[in-house]
Tab-separated table of C-alpha atoms in Angstrom:
chain	number	residue	atom	x	y	z
A	1	MET	CA	13.339	-24.790	-66.380
A	2	ASP	CA	11.866	-22.461	-69.006
A	3	ASP	CA	11.219	-18.799	-68.331
A	4	ALA	CA	7.408	-19.167	-68.221
A	5	LEU	CA	7.560	-21.827	-65.499
A	6	ALA	CA	10.095	-19.802	-63.511
A	7	ARG	CA	7.819	-16.750	-63.652
A	8	ARG	CA	4.817	-18.798	-62.492
A	9	LEU	CA	6.789	-20.231	-59.568
A	10	LEU	CA	7.979	-16.760	-58.595
A	11	GLU	CA	4.411	-15.432	-58.694
A	12	LEU	CA	3.251	-18.347	-56.545
A	13	ILE	CA	5.966	-17.715	-53.964
A	14	GLU	CA	5.100	-14.010	-53.831
A	15	ARG	CA	1.440	-14.840	-53.197
A	16	VAL	CA	2.124	-17.471	-50.546
A	17	GLU	CA	4.938	-15.685	-48.704
A	18	PRO	CA	2.720	-13.151	-46.832
A	19	TRP	CA	0.848	-16.071	-45.253
A	20	LEU	CA	3.961	-17.696	-43.882
A	21	PRO	CA	5.124	-16.972	-40.317
A	22	PRO	CA	8.308	-14.939	-39.860
A	23	ALA	CA	11.554	-16.845	-39.676
A	24	SER	CA	11.986	-18.329	-36.246
A	25	ILE	CA	14.724	-17.165	-33.893
A	26	GLU	CA	16.591	-19.936	-32.152
A	27	ILE	CA	16.259	-19.879	-28.383
A	28	ASP	CA	19.120	-20.775	-26.091
A	29	TRP	CA	17.416	-21.508	-22.777
A	30	ARG	CA	20.764	-21.482	-21.018
A	31	HIS	CA	20.794	-17.704	-21.495
A	32	ASP	CA	17.282	-16.673	-22.598
A	33	THR	CA	14.950	-16.525	-19.618
A	34	ALA	CA	11.673	-15.509	-21.287
A	35	ALA	CA	9.845	-16.001	-24.559
A	36	LEU	CA	6.531	-15.260	-26.249
A	37	TRP	CA	4.485	-18.036	-27.815
A	38	GLN	CA	3.039	-17.011	-31.186
A	39	ARG	CA	0.514	-19.332	-32.792
A	40	ASN	CA	0.578	-19.525	-36.592
A	41	ALA	CA	-0.613	-21.652	-39.493
A	42	LEU	CA	2.230	-24.126	-38.924
A	43	GLY	CA	1.425	-24.576	-35.233
A	44	GLY	CA	3.410	-21.893	-33.462
A	45	GLN	CA	6.852	-20.660	-32.504
A	46	LEU	CA	8.729	-19.209	-29.549
A	47	MET	CA	10.242	-15.730	-29.762
A	48	PRO	CA	12.868	-14.878	-27.108
A	49	VAL	CA	12.363	-11.563	-25.320
A	50	PRO	CA	14.612	-9.690	-22.868
A	51	PRO	CA	13.343	-8.959	-19.345
A	52	ARG	CA	10.952	-5.998	-19.389
A	53	ASP	CA	12.542	-4.291	-16.383
A	54	ALA	CA	14.521	-4.889	-13.211
A	55	LEU	CA	11.481	-5.052	-10.933
A	56	SER	CA	12.402	-7.006	-7.802
A	57	LEU	CA	10.300	-8.942	-5.325
A	58	ASP	CA	11.296	-6.457	-2.635
A	59	ASP	CA	9.684	-3.663	-4.675
A	60	LEU	CA	6.232	-5.223	-4.253
A	61	LEU	CA	4.615	-4.033	-1.041
A	62	GLY	CA	1.240	-4.815	0.464
A	63	ILE	CA	1.062	-8.359	-0.951
A	64	GLU	CA	3.430	-10.222	1.360
A	65	ARG	CA	1.221	-13.298	1.826
A	66	GLN	CA	0.633	-13.742	-1.915
A	67	LYS	CA	4.295	-13.132	-2.670
A	68	ARG	CA	5.521	-15.729	-0.186
A	69	ALA	CA	3.018	-18.345	-1.388
A	70	LEU	CA	3.997	-17.935	-5.040
A	71	ILE	CA	7.737	-17.924	-4.302
A	72	ASP	CA	7.435	-21.105	-2.230
A	73	ASN	CA	5.337	-22.830	-4.908
A	74	THR	CA	7.777	-21.861	-7.658
A	75	ARG	CA	10.885	-22.848	-5.707
A	76	ALA	CA	9.350	-26.255	-4.972
A	77	PHE	CA	8.712	-26.673	-8.705
A	78	LEU	CA	12.261	-25.638	-9.629
A	79	ARG	CA	13.683	-28.222	-7.232
A	80	GLY	CA	11.545	-31.024	-8.599
A	81	TYR	CA	9.093	-31.146	-5.697
A	82	PRO	CA	5.281	-31.207	-6.085
A	83	ALA	CA	3.831	-27.800	-6.952
A	84	ASN	CA	0.524	-26.348	-8.133
A	85	HIS	CA	-0.671	-24.379	-11.121
A	86	ALA	CA	-1.493	-20.884	-9.850
A	87	LEU	CA	-4.334	-18.452	-10.481
A	88	LEU	CA	-3.734	-14.868	-9.342
A	89	TRP	CA	-7.083	-13.075	-9.350
A	90	GLY	CA	-8.552	-9.897	-7.969
A	91	ALA	CA	-8.566	-6.131	-8.186
A	92	ARG	CA	-6.961	-4.406	-11.135
A	93	GLY	CA	-3.559	-2.835	-10.524
A	94	SER	CA	-3.023	-4.773	-7.297
A	95	GLY	CA	0.251	-6.426	-8.344
A	96	LYS	CA	-0.727	-9.695	-10.040
A	97	SER	CA	1.255	-9.237	-13.263
A	98	SER	CA	4.045	-7.388	-11.480
A	99	LEU	CA	4.496	-10.329	-9.136
A	100	VAL	CA	5.038	-12.711	-12.051
A	101	ARG	CA	7.571	-10.346	-13.643
A	102	ALA	CA	9.442	-9.909	-10.358
A	103	LEU	CA	9.345	-13.665	-9.824
A	104	LEU	CA	11.163	-14.212	-13.118
A	105	ASN	CA	13.759	-11.561	-12.283
A	106	GLY	CA	14.345	-13.084	-8.858
A	107	LEU	CA	14.303	-16.800	-9.682
A	108	ALA	CA	15.806	-16.928	-13.180
A	109	PRO	CA	19.252	-17.564	-11.625
A	110	GLU	CA	17.694	-20.605	-9.918
A	111	GLY	CA	16.529	-21.985	-13.262
A	112	LEU	CA	13.104	-20.437	-13.840
A	113	ARG	CA	12.119	-19.879	-17.470
A	114	LEU	CA	8.909	-18.077	-18.491
A	115	VAL	CA	6.808	-18.412	-21.635
A	116	GLN	CA	3.962	-15.932	-22.039
A	117	VAL	CA	0.895	-16.937	-24.052
A	118	ASP	CA	-1.740	-14.485	-25.227
A	119	ARG	CA	-5.300	-15.512	-24.471
A	120	HIS	CA	-6.097	-15.572	-28.192
A	121	ASP	CA	-3.287	-18.105	-28.759
A	122	LEU	CA	-4.463	-20.590	-26.147
A	123	ALA	CA	-5.726	-22.958	-28.816
A	124	GLY	CA	-2.057	-23.679	-29.553
A	125	LEU	CA	-1.263	-24.420	-25.899
A	126	PRO	CA	-1.050	-28.214	-26.396
A	127	ASN	CA	1.559	-27.664	-29.140
A	128	LEU	CA	3.586	-25.400	-26.859
A	129	VAL	CA	3.492	-27.852	-23.968
A	130	ALA	CA	4.580	-30.679	-26.281
A	131	MET	CA	7.492	-28.511	-27.461
A	132	LEU	CA	8.664	-27.846	-23.898
A	133	ARG	CA	8.199	-31.408	-22.674
A	134	ASN	CA	11.671	-32.629	-23.632
A	135	GLU	CA	13.608	-29.519	-22.630
A	136	PRO	CA	15.866	-29.881	-19.567
A	137	GLN	CA	14.758	-26.531	-18.100
A	138	ARG	CA	11.658	-25.903	-15.987
A	139	PHE	CA	9.019	-23.542	-17.376
A	140	VAL	CA	6.163	-21.441	-16.116
A	141	VAL	CA	3.707	-20.894	-18.967
A	142	TYR	CA	1.997	-17.613	-18.166
A	143	CYS	CA	-1.218	-16.027	-19.441
A	144	ASP	CA	-1.880	-12.450	-18.353
A	145	ASP	CA	-5.339	-10.946	-17.885
A	146	LEU	CA	-7.048	-14.242	-18.609
A	147	SER	CA	-10.808	-14.313	-19.086
A	148	PHE	CA	-13.257	-15.804	-21.526
A	149	GLU	CA	-16.576	-14.798	-22.988
A	150	GLY	CA	-19.561	-17.065	-22.813
A	151	ASN	CA	-19.165	-18.352	-26.386
A	152	ASP	CA	-15.367	-18.661	-26.216
A	153	ASP	CA	-14.112	-22.235	-26.590
A	154	ALA	CA	-10.427	-21.388	-26.095
A	155	TYR	CA	-10.792	-22.229	-22.418
A	156	LYS	CA	-11.239	-25.886	-23.351
A	157	ALA	CA	-7.612	-26.096	-24.525
A	158	LEU	CA	-6.469	-24.585	-21.224
A	159	LYS	CA	-8.666	-26.924	-19.188
A	160	SER	CA	-7.380	-29.928	-21.113
A	161	VAL	CA	-3.721	-29.043	-20.567
A	162	LEU	CA	-4.271	-28.261	-16.890
A	163	ASP	CA	-5.840	-31.548	-15.969
A	164	GLY	CA	-8.085	-33.067	-18.568
A	165	ALA	CA	-5.801	-34.663	-21.157
A	166	ILE	CA	-4.713	-38.272	-20.881
A	167	THR	CA	-1.045	-37.338	-20.558
A	168	GLY	CA	-1.495	-34.148	-18.561
A	169	PRO	CA	1.136	-31.389	-18.435
A	170	PRO	CA	4.781	-32.551	-18.275
A	171	GLU	CA	6.559	-32.382	-14.942
A	172	ASN	CA	8.731	-29.500	-16.163
A	173	VAL	CA	5.781	-27.167	-16.942
A	174	LEU	CA	3.493	-25.177	-14.625
A	175	LEU	CA	0.733	-22.798	-15.687
A	176	TYR	CA	0.297	-19.413	-14.004
A	177	ALA	CA	-2.510	-17.025	-14.938
A	178	THR	CA	-3.731	-13.627	-13.786
A	179	SER	CA	-7.333	-12.509	-14.023
A	180	ASN	CA	-9.808	-10.008	-12.639
A	181	ARG	CA	-12.327	-12.870	-12.471
A	182	ARG	CA	-12.040	-15.665	-9.941
A	183	HIS	CA	-13.790	-18.182	-12.211
A	184	LEU	CA	-12.388	-16.763	-15.488
A	185	LEU	CA	-15.771	-17.020	-17.237
A	186	PRO	CA	-18.603	-14.447	-17.035
A	187	GLU	CA	-21.264	-15.211	-14.460
A	188	SER	CA	-24.889	-14.238	-15.059
A	189	MET	CA	-28.060	-14.310	-12.989
A	190	SER	CA	-29.536	-16.991	-15.220
A	191	ASP	CA	-26.725	-19.389	-14.252
A	192	ASN	CA	-28.070	-19.487	-10.710
A	193	GLN	CA	-31.606	-20.376	-11.756
A	194	GLU	CA	-30.543	-24.017	-12.037
A	195	THR	CA	-29.207	-24.071	-8.468
A	196	ARG	CA	-31.336	-26.212	-6.162
A	197	VAL	CA	-31.383	-27.448	-2.568
A	198	VAL	CA	-31.378	-31.210	-2.015
A	199	ASP	CA	-31.541	-32.483	1.579
A	200	ASP	CA	-30.400	-29.084	2.857
A	201	GLU	CA	-27.375	-29.157	0.517
A	202	LEU	CA	-26.828	-26.555	-2.218
A	203	HIS	CA	-26.285	-28.043	-5.681
A	204	HIS	CA	-25.164	-25.781	-8.501
A	205	GLY	CA	-26.523	-26.198	-11.997
A	206	ASP	CA	-24.477	-27.382	-14.969
A	207	ALA	CA	-23.661	-23.833	-16.127
A	208	VAL	CA	-22.134	-22.878	-12.781
A	209	GLU	CA	-20.300	-26.193	-12.456
A	210	GLU	CA	-18.771	-25.727	-15.925
A	211	LYS	CA	-17.488	-22.274	-15.007
A	212	ILE	CA	-16.097	-23.358	-11.652
A	213	SER	CA	-14.421	-26.423	-13.172
A	214	LEU	CA	-11.830	-24.342	-15.046
A	215	SER	CA	-10.503	-22.271	-12.139
A	216	ASP	CA	-10.778	-25.340	-9.919
A	217	ARG	CA	-7.941	-26.918	-11.900
A	218	PHE	CA	-5.538	-24.319	-10.485
A	219	GLY	CA	-4.328	-25.734	-7.172
A	220	LEU	CA	-3.072	-22.391	-5.849
A	221	TRP	CA	-5.527	-19.482	-5.709
A	222	LEU	CA	-4.102	-16.126	-4.666
A	223	ALA	CA	-6.573	-13.285	-4.122
A	224	PHE	CA	-5.495	-9.655	-4.560
A	225	HIS	CA	-7.588	-6.906	-2.979
A	226	PRO	CA	-7.559	-3.097	-3.114
A	227	PHE	CA	-4.918	-1.565	-0.864
A	228	SER	CA	-5.694	-0.076	2.503
A	229	GLN	CA	-4.700	3.574	2.900
A	230	ASP	CA	-1.610	2.643	4.906
A	231	ALA	CA	-0.483	0.074	2.303
A	232	TYR	CA	-1.062	2.551	-0.511
A	233	LEU	CA	0.965	5.263	1.217
A	234	GLU	CA	3.778	2.803	1.946
A	235	ALA	CA	3.902	1.848	-1.739
A	236	SER	CA	3.765	5.499	-2.797
A	237	GLN	CA	6.675	6.382	-0.511
A	238	HIS	CA	8.674	3.435	-1.833
A	239	TRP	CA	8.224	4.397	-5.471
A	240	VAL	CA	8.858	8.096	-4.839
A	241	ALA	CA	12.166	7.182	-3.197
A	242	HIS	CA	12.922	4.709	-6.007
A	243	LEU	CA	12.290	7.201	-8.813
A	244	GLY	CA	13.685	10.217	-7.013
A	245	GLY	CA	15.103	10.056	-3.520
A	246	ASP	CA	14.077	9.823	0.114
A	247	GLU	CA	14.006	13.611	0.265
A	248	ASP	CA	11.166	13.684	-2.276
A	249	TRP	CA	8.746	12.166	0.236
A	250	SER	CA	7.259	14.816	2.499
A	251	PRO	CA	3.954	15.763	4.161
A	252	ASP	CA	3.038	17.528	0.921
A	253	ALA	CA	3.783	14.370	-1.065
A	254	ARG	CA	1.646	12.315	1.317
A	255	ALA	CA	-1.296	14.696	0.986
A	256	GLU	CA	-0.931	14.771	-2.792
A	257	ALA	CA	-0.786	10.944	-2.903
A	258	LEU	CA	-4.116	10.759	-1.090
A	259	ARG	CA	-5.677	13.293	-3.467
A	260	PHE	CA	-4.321	11.370	-6.438
A	261	ALA	CA	-5.905	8.133	-5.222
A	262	THR	CA	-9.214	9.878	-4.590
A	263	LEU	CA	-9.282	11.263	-8.128
A	264	ARG	CA	-8.456	7.810	-9.518
A	265	GLY	CA	-11.212	6.213	-7.477
A	266	GLY	CA	-9.075	3.566	-5.784
A	267	ARG	CA	-5.839	2.570	-4.082
A	268	SER	CA	-3.424	0.036	-5.568
A	269	GLY	CA	0.218	-0.558	-6.321
A	270	ARG	CA	-0.303	0.659	-9.878
A	271	ILE	CA	-1.844	3.930	-8.701
A	272	ALA	CA	1.027	4.363	-6.231
A	273	TRP	CA	3.505	3.971	-9.120
A	274	GLN	CA	1.582	6.427	-11.284
A	275	PHE	CA	1.478	8.972	-8.478
A	276	ALA	CA	5.233	8.615	-7.928
A	277	CYS	CA	5.916	9.213	-11.636
A	278	GLN	CA	3.805	12.373	-11.586
A	279	TRP	CA	5.172	13.685	-8.291
A	280	VAL	CA	8.859	13.105	-8.954
A	281	GLY	CA	8.585	14.405	-12.506
A	282	ARG	CA	6.896	17.581	-11.315
A	283	GLN	CA	9.452	18.097	-8.558
A	284	ARG	CA	12.291	17.831	-11.062
A	285	LEU	CA	10.651	20.324	-13.439
A	286	GLU	CA	10.105	22.812	-10.597
A	287	ALA	CA	13.725	22.402	-9.493
A	288	GLU	CA	14.829	23.457	-12.972
A	289	GLY	CA	13.196	26.754	-12.357
């Protein structure tokens, strides 16, 4: 190879290299419990990630019904029994994403593996599912804060994998998603203009039916609502004791927790955690003098 050709090849490599995905990291599902799916020009790749924290199922208060339903569904799946795809929807900060994280921490020893997919990478979901199909482990493919705009076609890939493709999802893959929207797609007043009554029965128009059809493919719907005052205070006390100690919870802490929630305009598990961080941190600074 002459020098001119070698230089041209080197220049070509330098120009192409920035477009190539980073070198893949081999995953050992016997030890790795979670991964991120990253779509790229070659299809996509899995990147192993360590657990974010040690959040446990017992740490999640005020959502006992939702917690039990998701645990039972996931355990049935892990044991090879019938189980449903799950949609966790409702108020922000009410524990939807935390429940999925705690579920992985609690059930990874029983064989649960989690793959998180960003909403913008959903077009590569069929490739991911095909990659997982022949693995011996059982996977929950998880999309956090899932929602679509009116002109967003990425939901079609999700709908196809959930139920619409000829092959369907493999028996070792379930899809879990969290969203603030029950139907995942925006709903407008104009959608209801096509609704009509036929023989005393309400028939939705095509626009509404299309939007309902996506969330309808999730067999398990779990609704999360704002906390009552008692549930919020219970969560606040738990996190104050967790971050500090039982002695850090007092009548003053209770009153401050209520003021904190009022200033934030709501009550939720997230707000309880944020209050506990502020309260315990301030108590430690004051103790220093």
